[in-house]
Coordinates of C-alpha atoms in Angstrom, one line a residue:
Chain A
M300 CA -12.3 -98.5 171.6
P301 CA -11.6 -98.5 167.7
L302 CA -9.2 -96.4 166.2
S303 CA -10.5 -92.8 164.8
P304 CA -11.0 -93.4 161.2
E305 CA -8.4 -90.1 160.6
V306 CA -5.5 -92.1 162.6
L307 CA -6.1 -95.4 160.5
L308 CA -6.3 -93.5 157.3
L309 CA -3.1 -92.1 158.1
R310 CA -1.6 -95.5 159.4
V311 CA -2.9 -96.9 156.0
H312 CA -0.9 -94.0 153.9
D313 CA 2.2 -94.9 156.3
A314 CA 1.9 -98.6 154.9
L315 CA 1.0 -98.1 151.5
G316 CA 2.1 -94.6 150.2
D317 CA 1.9 -94.1 146.6
S318 CA -0.3 -97.1 146.1
I319 CA -3.5 -95.1 147.1
L320 CA -5.3 -93.5 144.3
N321 CA -7.5 -91.5 146.6
S322 CA -9.0 -92.1 150.0
K323 CA -12.2 -90.9 151.5
I324 CA -13.6 -91.0 155.1
A325 CA -17.8 -91.0 155.1
Q326 CA -19.8 -92.2 158.0
G327 CA -16.8 -92.9 160.0
Q328 CA -15.8 -95.5 157.6
V329 CA -12.6 -95.1 155.7
T330 CA -12.5 -96.2 151.8
I331 CA -9.3 -96.3 149.8
E332 CA -9.3 -97.1 146.1
V333 CA -6.1 -98.6 144.3
E334 CA -4.8 -99.7 141.3
P335 CA -5.8 -103.1 140.4
A336 CA -1.9 -104.1 139.5
D337 CA -1.0 -103.4 143.1
W338 CA -4.1 -105.2 144.3
L339 CA -2.3 -108.4 145.5
T340 CA 0.7 -106.3 147.0
V341 CA -1.5 -103.9 148.7
C342 CA -3.7 -106.8 150.6
T343 CA -0.3 -108.5 151.5
T344 CA 0.7 -105.2 153.4
L345 CA -2.8 -104.6 155.2
R346 CA -2.4 -107.9 156.3
D347 CA 1.2 -108.2 157.4
T348 CA 1.6 -104.4 158.7
P349 CA 1.6 -104.6 162.5
A350 CA 0.0 -101.5 162.7
L351 CA -2.8 -102.2 160.7
A352 CA -3.1 -106.2 161.1
F353 CA -6.3 -107.2 159.0
D354 CA -6.4 -110.4 159.8
L355 CA -10.1 -111.3 158.7
M356 CA -11.3 -110.7 155.5
I357 CA -15.0 -109.9 156.2
D358 CA -16.4 -109.5 152.2
L359 CA -15.6 -109.3 148.8
C360 CA -18.0 -108.5 146.2
G361 CA -18.0 -106.9 142.9
V362 CA -20.1 -103.8 141.9
D363 CA -21.0 -102.7 137.9
Y364 CA -20.9 -99.0 138.1
S365 CA -22.3 -98.9 134.2
A366 CA -25.9 -97.8 135.4
W367 CA -24.8 -95.2 137.7
K368 CA -27.1 -91.8 138.2
D369 CA -28.8 -93.2 135.0
G370 CA -26.0 -94.3 132.9
N371 CA -23.6 -91.1 133.6
W372 CA -20.4 -92.9 135.0
E373 CA -17.5 -92.2 133.2
G374 CA -14.5 -94.7 133.9
R375 CA -14.0 -98.1 134.3
R376 CA -17.1 -100.4 134.8
F377 CA -16.3 -103.1 137.3
A378 CA -14.9 -102.5 140.6
V379 CA -14.0 -105.2 143.3
V380 CA -14.8 -103.8 146.9
L381 CA -13.2 -105.4 149.9
H382 CA -14.1 -105.2 153.4
L383 CA -11.4 -105.6 155.8
L384 CA -11.6 -106.3 159.9
S385 CA -8.6 -106.5 162.3
V386 CA -9.6 -108.5 165.2
R387 CA -6.6 -107.8 166.6
R388 CA -6.6 -103.8 166.5
N389 CA -10.3 -103.7 166.2
H390 CA -11.0 -101.5 163.0
R391 CA -12.4 -101.9 159.3
L392 CA -11.2 -101.1 156.3
R393 CA -12.8 -101.0 152.8
V394 CA -10.6 -101.1 149.6
R395 CA -11.8 -100.6 146.1
T396 CA -10.4 -101.3 142.7
F397 CA -11.9 -100.8 139.2
C398 CA -10.5 -103.7 137.0
S399 CA -8.8 -102.6 133.5
D400 CA -10.6 -104.0 131.2
D401 CA -14.4 -103.5 131.0
E402 CA -14.3 -106.8 128.5
L403 CA -12.6 -109.1 130.6
P404 CA -12.2 -107.9 133.9
I405 CA -9.5 -109.9 135.5
L406 CA -8.2 -109.4 139.1
P407 CA -5.2 -111.6 140.8
T408 CA -6.7 -113.8 143.6
L409 CA -5.9 -113.3 147.3
M410 CA -6.5 -117.0 148.0
D411 CA -2.9 -116.6 149.3
V412 CA -3.6 -113.8 151.3
W413 CA -6.8 -114.6 153.1
P414 CA -8.0 -118.4 152.1
A415 CA -11.7 -116.8 153.1
V416 CA -11.8 -115.3 150.1
N417 CA -12.3 -118.7 148.2
W418 CA -15.8 -118.4 147.6
F419 CA -16.5 -114.6 147.7
E420 CA -14.3 -114.5 144.5
R421 CA -16.3 -117.5 143.1
E422 CA -19.2 -115.3 143.9
A423 CA -17.9 -112.2 142.0
F424 CA -17.0 -114.4 139.1
D425 CA -20.3 -115.9 138.9
L426 CA -22.8 -112.9 139.2
F427 CA -20.5 -110.5 137.5
G428 CA -17.9 -112.1 135.6
I429 CA -14.8 -110.8 137.2
V430 CA -12.0 -113.6 136.5
F431 CA -9.5 -113.9 139.8
D432 CA -6.5 -115.0 138.4
G433 CA -4.7 -117.9 140.0
H434 CA -7.8 -119.1 141.8
P435 CA -7.3 -123.0 142.1
D436 CA -11.3 -123.5 141.6
L437 CA -13.1 -121.0 139.9
R438 CA -16.6 -122.6 139.3
R439 CA -19.9 -120.8 139.4
I440 CA -21.2 -121.0 143.0
L441 CA -25.0 -119.6 143.4
T442 CA -26.4 -119.9 139.7
D443 CA -27.9 -123.0 138.1
Y444 CA -25.4 -125.8 136.4
G445 CA -25.0 -124.6 133.0
F446 CA -26.2 -121.1 133.6
I447 CA -25.3 -118.3 130.9
G448 CA -24.2 -114.9 131.7
H449 CA -23.6 -113.1 134.6
P450 CA -26.8 -111.9 136.5
F451 CA -25.8 -109.2 138.6
R452 CA -24.4 -107.1 135.6
K453 CA -27.0 -104.1 135.1
D454 CA -27.2 -105.0 131.5
F455 CA -28.7 -108.5 132.5
P456 CA -32.8 -108.3 133.1
V457 CA -34.2 -109.2 136.4
S458 CA -36.4 -111.8 134.7
G459 CA -33.4 -113.3 133.1
H460 CA -33.5 -114.8 129.9
V461 CA -34.7 -118.3 130.3
E462 CA -37.2 -120.3 132.3
M463 CA -37.5 -123.8 133.2
R464 CA -40.6 -125.9 133.0
Y465 CA -41.3 -129.8 132.7
D466 CA -42.2 -130.7 129.4
P467 CA -45.2 -133.9 129.7
E468 CA -44.4 -134.8 126.0
L469 CA -40.4 -135.2 126.2
K470 CA -41.0 -136.3 129.7
R471 CA -38.0 -134.0 131.1
V472 CA -37.3 -130.5 132.2
I473 CA -36.4 -127.7 129.6
Y474 CA -35.4 -124.4 129.2
Q475 CA -37.1 -122.1 126.9
P476 CA -37.1 -117.8 126.5
V477 CA -38.7 -116.1 129.1
S478 CA -42.5 -115.5 128.7
I479 CA -42.9 -112.8 131.4
E480 CA -42.4 -109.1 130.2
P481 CA -40.4 -107.3 132.9
R482 CA -42.4 -104.5 134.2
E483 CA -41.3 -101.8 136.8
I484 CA -43.7 -100.3 139.2
T485 CA -42.0 -97.7 140.9
P486 CA -39.5 -96.0 138.4
R487 CA -36.0 -95.5 139.6
I488 CA -35.6 -91.7 140.3
V489 CA -32.5 -89.5 141.1
R490 CA -33.6 -86.4 142.3
E491 CA -31.5 -83.2 142.2
D492 CA -30.1 -82.0 145.3
T493 CA -32.4 -79.2 145.9
Y494 CA -35.6 -81.5 145.4
G495 CA -38.1 -80.7 148.2
A496 CA -36.1 -78.0 149.6
G497 CA -39.1 -75.6 149.4
Chain B
M24 CA -9.5 -160.5 137.7
A25 CA -8.5 -157.8 140.1
D26 CA -4.9 -158.2 141.3
A27 CA -3.1 -156.6 143.6
S28 CA -2.0 -153.7 141.4
T29 CA -5.8 -152.8 140.9
E30 CA -6.3 -149.2 141.2
I31 CA -7.9 -148.2 144.2
R32 CA -10.3 -145.3 143.6
N33 CA -12.1 -143.1 146.1
Y34 CA -15.7 -143.5 146.6
T35 CA -17.7 -140.1 145.9
I36 CA -21.3 -139.8 147.5
N37 CA -23.9 -137.1 147.2
F38 CA -25.1 -136.0 150.3
G39 CA -28.4 -134.1 149.6
P40 CA -30.1 -131.8 148.5
Q41 CA -33.0 -133.5 150.1
H42 CA -31.0 -134.8 153.1
P43 CA -32.9 -134.0 156.5
A44 CA -29.3 -133.5 158.1
A45 CA -28.3 -130.9 155.5
H46 CA -30.7 -128.1 156.9
G47 CA -32.0 -127.1 153.8
V48 CA -30.8 -127.5 150.4
L49 CA -27.1 -128.7 150.6
R50 CA -26.0 -130.7 148.2
L51 CA -22.4 -132.0 149.4
V52 CA -20.2 -133.9 147.0
L53 CA -18.3 -136.2 149.6
E54 CA -15.2 -137.9 148.3
L55 CA -14.3 -140.7 150.6
D56 CA -11.8 -142.9 151.0
G57 CA -13.5 -145.9 153.0
E58 CA -15.5 -144.0 155.6
V59 CA -13.0 -140.8 156.0
I60 CA -13.4 -137.9 154.3
V61 CA -10.9 -136.9 151.7
R62 CA -12.8 -134.2 150.4
A63 CA -16.2 -132.0 150.7
D64 CA -17.4 -130.1 148.2
P65 CA -20.5 -128.0 149.2
H66 CA -22.8 -127.1 146.2
V67 CA -24.7 -124.3 147.1
G68 CA -27.0 -122.0 145.4
L69 CA -30.2 -124.0 145.2
L70 CA -32.1 -121.3 147.2
H71 CA -30.6 -118.4 145.2
R72 CA -33.4 -115.8 145.1
G73 CA -31.0 -112.8 143.8
T74 CA -32.6 -110.9 146.8
E75 CA -29.6 -108.5 146.3
K76 CA -30.5 -107.6 142.8
L77 CA -34.3 -107.7 143.4
A78 CA -33.5 -105.1 146.1
E79 CA -32.1 -102.9 143.2
T80 CA -35.3 -102.9 141.5
R81 CA -37.4 -102.0 144.8
T82 CA -37.7 -98.6 146.8
F83 CA -35.8 -99.1 150.3
L84 CA -38.9 -99.7 152.5
Q85 CA -40.0 -102.7 150.2
S86 CA -37.1 -104.5 150.6
V87 CA -37.2 -104.8 154.3
P88 CA -39.1 -108.1 154.2
Y89 CA -36.8 -109.7 151.8
M90 CA -34.3 -109.3 154.7
D91 CA -36.6 -111.4 156.9
R92 CA -36.2 -114.0 154.3
L93 CA -32.3 -114.2 154.3
D94 CA -31.3 -116.2 157.2
Y95 CA -35.2 -117.1 158.2
M96 CA -33.8 -118.1 162.0
S97 CA -32.7 -114.9 162.8
M98 CA -35.1 -112.4 161.0
M99 CA -35.0 -109.2 163.0
Q100 CA -31.1 -109.2 163.1
N101 CA -31.1 -108.9 159.5
E102 CA -33.5 -106.2 159.1
H103 CA -31.4 -104.5 161.9
A104 CA -28.5 -104.4 159.8
Y105 CA -30.4 -103.4 156.7
C106 CA -32.4 -100.4 158.5
M107 CA -29.1 -99.6 160.0
A108 CA -26.9 -99.0 156.7
I109 CA -29.9 -96.7 155.7
E110 CA -29.9 -94.8 158.6
K111 CA -25.9 -94.5 158.5
L112 CA -26.6 -92.9 155.0
L113 CA -29.3 -90.7 155.8
G114 CA -27.5 -89.8 159.0
I115 CA -30.5 -90.1 161.3
E116 CA -30.7 -91.0 164.8
V117 CA -33.0 -93.5 165.9
P118 CA -35.4 -92.7 169.3
E119 CA -33.8 -94.4 172.3
R120 CA -36.9 -96.4 173.0
A121 CA -37.0 -97.8 169.7
Q122 CA -33.2 -98.9 170.3
Y123 CA -34.1 -100.6 172.9
I124 CA -37.2 -102.5 171.3
R125 CA -34.5 -103.4 168.7
V126 CA -31.8 -104.7 171.0
M127 CA -34.7 -106.9 173.0
F128 CA -36.1 -108.4 169.8
D129 CA -32.4 -109.2 168.5
E130 CA -31.9 -111.3 171.7
I131 CA -35.3 -112.6 171.4
T132 CA -34.4 -113.8 168.0
R133 CA -30.8 -115.0 168.8
I134 CA -32.7 -117.3 171.5
L135 CA -35.1 -118.3 168.6
N136 CA -32.1 -119.1 166.5
H137 CA -29.8 -121.0 168.7
L138 CA -32.7 -123.1 170.5
L139 CA -33.2 -124.3 166.7
W140 CA -29.8 -124.7 166.2
L141 CA -29.9 -126.6 169.5
G142 CA -32.6 -129.1 168.5
T143 CA -31.6 -129.9 165.1
H144 CA -28.1 -130.0 165.8
A145 CA -29.3 -132.7 168.6
L146 CA -31.5 -134.5 166.6
D147 CA -29.0 -135.1 163.8
I148 CA -26.4 -136.8 166.4
G149 CA -29.4 -138.9 167.8
A150 CA -31.2 -136.8 170.5
M151 CA -34.9 -136.4 170.0
T152 CA -35.9 -135.3 173.2
V153 CA -33.9 -131.7 173.1
F154 CA -35.6 -130.8 169.8
I155 CA -38.9 -130.8 171.6
Y156 CA -37.9 -129.1 174.4
A157 CA -36.5 -126.4 172.3
F158 CA -39.4 -126.0 170.4
R159 CA -41.7 -125.5 173.6
E160 CA -39.6 -122.1 174.3
R161 CA -39.5 -121.2 170.6
E162 CA -43.3 -121.2 170.7
D163 CA -43.3 -118.7 173.5
L164 CA -41.2 -116.7 171.5
M165 CA -42.9 -116.6 168.3
D166 CA -45.8 -115.8 170.3
M167 CA -44.0 -112.7 171.3
Y168 CA -42.9 -112.1 167.6
E169 CA -46.6 -112.3 166.5
A170 CA -47.8 -110.2 169.6
V171 CA -45.7 -107.2 168.2
T172 CA -46.2 -107.7 164.5
G173 CA -48.7 -110.0 163.5
A174 CA -46.5 -112.5 162.3
R175 CA -44.7 -115.3 163.7
M176 CA -41.7 -115.4 161.9
H177 CA -41.4 -112.8 159.0
A178 CA -42.1 -109.7 161.0
A179 CA -40.9 -106.9 158.7
Y180 CA -41.2 -104.8 162.0
Y181 CA -37.8 -103.0 161.9
R182 CA -38.1 -99.7 159.6
P183 CA -35.5 -97.1 158.5
G184 CA -35.8 -94.9 161.5
G185 CA -36.9 -96.9 164.2
V186 CA -39.5 -99.7 164.5
Y187 CA -43.2 -100.0 162.9
R188 CA -44.8 -99.6 166.2
D189 CA -44.8 -99.8 169.9
L190 CA -45.2 -102.8 171.9
P191 CA -49.0 -103.6 172.2
D192 CA -50.5 -103.1 175.6
T193 CA -52.0 -106.5 175.8
M194 CA -50.7 -110.2 175.2
P195 CA -53.4 -112.2 173.1
Q196 CA -54.6 -115.3 174.9
Y197 CA -55.7 -118.8 174.2
E198 CA -59.3 -119.0 173.2
V199 CA -61.9 -121.5 174.1
V200 CA -61.4 -125.0 172.0
H201 CA -63.9 -127.8 172.8
R202 CA -60.7 -130.0 173.4
K203 CA -59.5 -127.6 176.4
N204 CA -61.1 -127.7 180.0
A205 CA -61.4 -124.1 181.7
A206 CA -58.8 -125.1 184.0
D207 CA -56.3 -125.5 181.2
L208 CA -57.0 -122.5 179.7
R209 CA -56.8 -120.4 183.0
R210 CA -53.1 -122.0 183.2
M211 CA -52.0 -121.6 179.6
N212 CA -53.5 -117.9 179.9
A213 CA -51.9 -117.0 183.2
N214 CA -49.0 -115.5 182.0
R215 CA -50.8 -113.5 179.1
Q216 CA -53.0 -111.4 181.7
G217 CA -50.7 -108.0 181.4
S218 CA -48.7 -106.7 178.4
V219 CA -46.5 -108.0 176.1
L220 CA -43.5 -106.8 178.1
D221 CA -44.9 -108.6 181.3
F222 CA -45.1 -111.8 179.0
I223 CA -41.6 -111.4 178.2
E224 CA -40.4 -110.5 181.3
D225 CA -42.2 -114.0 182.9
F226 CA -40.5 -115.8 179.9
S227 CA -37.1 -114.2 180.9
K228 CA -37.5 -115.1 184.4
R229 CA -38.2 -118.8 183.6
F230 CA -35.7 -119.2 180.8
F231 CA -32.5 -119.7 182.7
D232 CA -33.9 -123.1 184.3
R233 CA -34.8 -124.1 180.9
V234 CA -31.3 -123.3 179.7
D235 CA -29.8 -125.5 182.8
E236 CA -32.7 -128.3 181.4
Y237 CA -31.4 -128.4 178.2
E238 CA -27.9 -128.7 179.3
T239 CA -28.8 -131.9 182.0
L240 CA -30.2 -133.6 178.4
L241 CA -26.8 -132.7 176.7
T242 CA -23.6 -131.3 178.3
D243 CA -22.4 -134.5 180.5
N244 CA -24.1 -136.8 177.9
R245 CA -21.5 -139.5 177.0
I246 CA -23.2 -140.1 173.4
W247 CA -23.2 -136.5 173.2
K248 CA -19.7 -136.1 174.1
Q249 CA -18.6 -138.7 171.7
R250 CA -20.0 -137.0 168.6
T251 CA -18.8 -133.9 169.4
V252 CA -15.5 -133.4 171.3
G253 CA -12.6 -133.4 169.0
I254 CA -14.6 -133.0 165.6
G255 CA -14.1 -130.2 163.7
V256 CA -11.5 -128.5 165.6
V257 CA -10.3 -125.4 164.2
T258 CA -7.4 -123.4 165.6
P259 CA -7.6 -119.4 166.5
D260 CA -5.5 -118.5 163.6
R261 CA -7.3 -120.8 160.8
A262 CA -10.6 -119.7 162.3
K263 CA -9.7 -115.8 161.4
A264 CA -8.0 -117.1 158.0
L265 CA -11.0 -118.8 157.0
G266 CA -13.4 -115.9 157.6
F267 CA -15.4 -117.1 160.8
T268 CA -17.1 -114.9 162.7
G269 CA -19.6 -115.2 165.9
P270 CA -19.7 -118.4 167.7
M271 CA -17.6 -119.9 165.2
L272 CA -15.0 -117.9 166.1
R273 CA -15.5 -117.2 169.7
G274 CA -15.4 -121.3 170.0
S275 CA -11.8 -121.1 169.1
G276 CA -11.2 -119.1 171.8
I277 CA -11.0 -115.6 170.1
V278 CA -13.0 -112.8 172.5
W279 CA -14.7 -110.7 169.5
D280 CA -18.5 -109.9 170.0
L281 CA -19.3 -106.6 167.8
R282 CA -21.8 -106.0 170.5
R283 CA -19.0 -105.4 172.9
M284 CA -15.9 -104.4 170.3
Q285 CA -17.9 -101.9 168.1
P286 CA -21.2 -101.7 169.9
Y287 CA -24.5 -100.3 167.9
A288 CA -27.8 -99.7 169.1
V289 CA -27.8 -99.5 173.0
Y290 CA -25.4 -102.5 173.6
D291 CA -22.9 -100.2 175.1
K292 CA -25.3 -99.7 177.9
L293 CA -26.0 -103.2 179.0
D294 CA -24.5 -105.6 180.8
F295 CA -23.5 -108.9 179.4
E296 CA -20.7 -111.3 179.0
I297 CA -18.9 -112.9 175.8
P298 CA -18.5 -116.6 176.2
I299 CA -15.4 -118.2 174.5
G300 CA -14.5 -121.7 173.7
R301 CA -10.8 -123.1 174.6
T302 CA -10.2 -126.1 172.1
G303 CA -12.5 -124.7 168.9
D304 CA -13.9 -128.2 168.5
S305 CA -17.9 -128.9 168.1
Y306 CA -18.5 -129.5 171.9
D307 CA -17.0 -125.8 172.8
R308 CA -19.0 -124.2 170.3
Y309 CA -22.1 -126.0 171.8
L310 CA -21.2 -124.7 175.1
V311 CA -20.3 -120.9 173.9
R312 CA -23.9 -121.1 172.3
M313 CA -25.6 -122.2 175.4
E314 CA -24.3 -119.7 177.5
E315 CA -25.0 -117.1 174.9
M316 CA -28.6 -118.1 175.3
R317 CA -28.3 -116.9 178.9
Q318 CA -26.4 -113.8 178.1
S319 CA -29.1 -113.0 175.6
N320 CA -31.8 -113.9 178.4
R321 CA -29.8 -111.1 180.6
I322 CA -30.0 -108.7 178.0
I323 CA -33.7 -109.1 177.5
G324 CA -34.3 -108.7 181.3
Q325 CA -32.3 -105.4 181.1
C326 CA -34.1 -104.2 178.0
V327 CA -37.6 -105.1 179.7
N328 CA -36.9 -103.1 183.1
W329 CA -35.9 -100.0 180.9
L330 CA -38.8 -100.0 178.5
K331 CA -41.0 -100.6 181.7
A332 CA -39.2 -97.6 183.6
D333 CA -39.8 -95.9 179.9
S334 CA -43.2 -96.5 179.6
A335 CA -43.9 -95.2 183.2
R336 CA -42.7 -92.1 182.3
G337 CA -44.5 -91.5 179.4
A338 CA -43.3 -93.7 176.3
G339 CA -40.8 -92.0 174.0
P340 CA -41.5 -92.0 170.2
V341 CA -40.4 -95.5 168.7
I342 CA -39.7 -94.0 165.3
V343 CA -38.2 -90.5 163.9
E344 CA -40.6 -88.0 162.9
N345 CA -39.0 -87.0 160.0
H346 CA -41.4 -87.8 157.2
K347 CA -39.1 -88.1 154.3
V348 CA -38.2 -91.3 156.0
A349 CA -40.8 -92.9 158.1
P350 CA -44.7 -92.5 157.5
P351 CA -46.9 -89.6 159.5
K352 CA -49.3 -90.7 162.0
R353 CA -52.3 -92.2 160.6
E354 CA -54.6 -89.6 162.6
A355 CA -52.8 -86.9 161.0
M356 CA -52.5 -88.1 157.6
K357 CA -56.4 -88.0 157.6
S358 CA -56.8 -84.4 158.6
N359 CA -53.8 -82.7 157.1
M360 CA -52.8 -82.4 153.6
E361 CA -49.4 -81.9 153.9
E362 CA -48.7 -85.2 155.9
L363 CA -51.1 -86.9 153.3
I364 CA -48.5 -85.7 150.5
H365 CA -45.9 -87.2 152.8
H366 CA -47.7 -90.5 153.0
F367 CA -48.4 -90.8 149.6
K368 CA -44.9 -89.8 148.5
L369 CA -43.3 -92.2 150.9
F370 CA -44.9 -95.2 149.5
T371 CA -45.2 -94.6 146.0
E372 CA -41.7 -93.0 145.5
G373 CA -40.1 -93.9 148.4
M374 CA -37.1 -92.4 150.3
H375 CA -34.1 -90.9 148.6
V376 CA -30.8 -91.9 150.2
P377 CA -28.0 -89.8 149.5
E378 CA -25.1 -90.5 147.5
G379 CA -22.8 -92.6 149.2
E380 CA -21.6 -96.0 150.2
C381 CA -21.7 -97.7 153.6
Y382 CA -21.6 -100.7 155.5
A383 CA -23.2 -102.0 158.6
A384 CA -22.9 -104.9 160.5
V385 CA -24.5 -106.6 163.5
E386 CA -23.6 -109.3 166.0
H387 CA -26.3 -111.9 164.2
S388 CA -26.8 -115.2 166.0
K389 CA -24.5 -116.8 163.6
G390 CA -21.8 -114.5 163.2
E391 CA -21.2 -110.7 161.4
F392 CA -24.1 -109.9 159.0
G393 CA -23.2 -107.2 157.4
V394 CA -24.8 -104.8 154.6
Y395 CA -23.1 -103.1 152.3
L396 CA -25.0 -100.6 150.5
V397 CA -24.1 -98.1 147.6
S398 CA -26.6 -95.4 146.6
D399 CA -26.3 -93.0 143.9
G400 CA -29.0 -91.1 145.3
A401 CA -31.8 -92.7 144.0
N402 CA -35.2 -94.1 145.5
K403 CA -33.6 -97.5 145.0
P404 CA -30.1 -99.0 146.1
Y405 CA -27.7 -99.1 143.5
R406 CA -26.1 -102.3 145.0
L407 CA -26.6 -103.7 147.9
K408 CA -24.3 -106.5 149.2
L409 CA -25.6 -108.8 151.8
R410 CA -22.7 -110.5 153.8
A411 CA -23.6 -113.5 155.3
P412 CA -22.0 -115.2 158.2
G413 CA -23.0 -118.9 157.2
F414 CA -21.3 -118.3 153.6
S415 CA -17.8 -118.2 155.2
H416 CA -18.5 -120.6 157.6
L417 CA -19.8 -123.5 155.2
A418 CA -17.2 -122.6 152.9
G419 CA -14.6 -123.8 155.7
L420 CA -16.5 -127.0 155.7
D421 CA -14.3 -128.9 153.4
E422 CA -11.3 -127.9 155.8
M423 CA -13.1 -128.9 159.0
S424 CA -14.4 -132.3 157.9
R425 CA -11.1 -133.8 156.2
G426 CA -10.1 -136.8 157.7
H427 CA -12.9 -137.3 160.1
M428 CA -15.4 -140.0 159.2
I429 CA -18.6 -139.5 157.4
A430 CA -21.0 -139.6 160.1
D431 CA -19.0 -136.7 161.4
V432 CA -19.7 -134.4 158.7
V433 CA -23.4 -134.2 160.1
A434 CA -22.0 -133.0 163.5
I435 CA -19.9 -130.2 161.7
I436 CA -22.8 -129.4 159.7
G437 CA -24.8 -129.4 162.5
T438 CA -22.3 -126.7 164.6
L439 CA -21.8 -124.7 161.7
D440 CA -25.4 -123.5 162.3
I441 CA -26.0 -122.9 158.8
V442 CA -29.3 -121.6 157.1
F443 CA -29.7 -121.6 153.5
G444 CA -31.6 -118.4 153.3
D445 CA -28.5 -116.4 153.7
I446 CA -26.1 -118.6 152.2
D447 CA -27.7 -118.4 149.1
R448 CA -29.6 -115.2 149.6

């Protein structure tokens, strides 16, 4: 059976020491937050410490916190969240770091730690514009060839900026500004904690 | 006039995006040295619909049908992971009957997926018959989907808190068509006389023989072995480094199955085995998946028994009673104001998921399908990240196909079992 989250967190503390900014256990899952400057060393330690042995990189994704609770976010905007799994020891860990520069978020690549991050870093670059320094092939991956912008940022509209159609006169496919207006059927609401209690 | 010092350039070809063996819209740029692959560069994203972004603009319930359209070959398993993530954040317990129904349909889905994989993989390599055989059984499985949800594929059956409704008491039957005579009709409807559970039980009894039948077509087939043995070999260490999960990891000999290692739903109460491969080639992964179908069938049998026993002692609920999460009963809604308000609020504003984040993963047919859900307490997800198993597997294609012949790429794509719905999301 997997380790209890408390024991896992203790072992992670033993291995990483002061690199952990803060940690949390919720729903039985352990999350730690580290500084972007420590990103590469922390990840290497997590993989190489025998008691932790995070040998499988499950997921790496970007998160844009700028619209958190309708824009009440103080702090840095872009986070990169890494989900790790240890097949050998059967436990999981979530590691988060906030990129220091909101205008040009940069992190070192983890290609040398887990080769599996290759496409995941390309995806975070494509969708959020987070640059992974040292990545050998940081191209866009999911969006169209020649796409402009980073669509999963919160300030990018769901309907996008351009639409594509076939132009019978030019006899080719052209891009033009979108003609549809974005509409919201169900508004996004954050209720106060006591809502509905009576 | 070319002389001996003429530069020899590698040949680059486009494979897809409209290629029958590309399993969807894969554009693969292959760099060839003669017929040998030097580099394979998959271009994905041609089916990118931005599901994760769309989910941010919809209530939690409205995104359930999007999950079906991710990996459109393992619909209900995707829903399962998504519902589990919401349930974890809400901190609700799913009724046991719903858990068994979910597990049963997860395994039905796994067989559905593996049958399609088997059929198309064999078709790519040149065996036509297997495809037809596999689709015969898929038809029965999709009838189960249809009987329970009304849809053959995109079911939207799992809901946060349980499943949409209990299993129906009757199985739809074939109707009279002028081409079919009465005797044919009786034969076709013979196993549809009872409930849906009876139909599933009948299927699970005959399916073991059917798997044996597929195996007689392929397992000792000389051509099949020539095309798959030693093709796309992945060592255990490389499989982990490349982020492989599911049959791709087990094919390389690593015993790892979330259903056993980190059990969810009721998998800890069920008896099944985890097949693993030895050499990590395409043939081993084929054997692993074939055995997985048998094991899935065993699980289905156990679930049917439990559900029948549960029905006999008066079936329990299939969705939670918490009306902030699940809608009230239709009759109650029509007669009770409180229930009417709950119904209205749930389907307009939707449920509010407490602030927090969680990751829920299921052992999907293709590997580990995970949902990372971040909520800021609103009625919509703040960020939804879908971890698709095929994404890592396809990223490994370059390494797996280097040094192989161009025809082997097709066999390797087949063994990856990729579906673009979940790679591109």
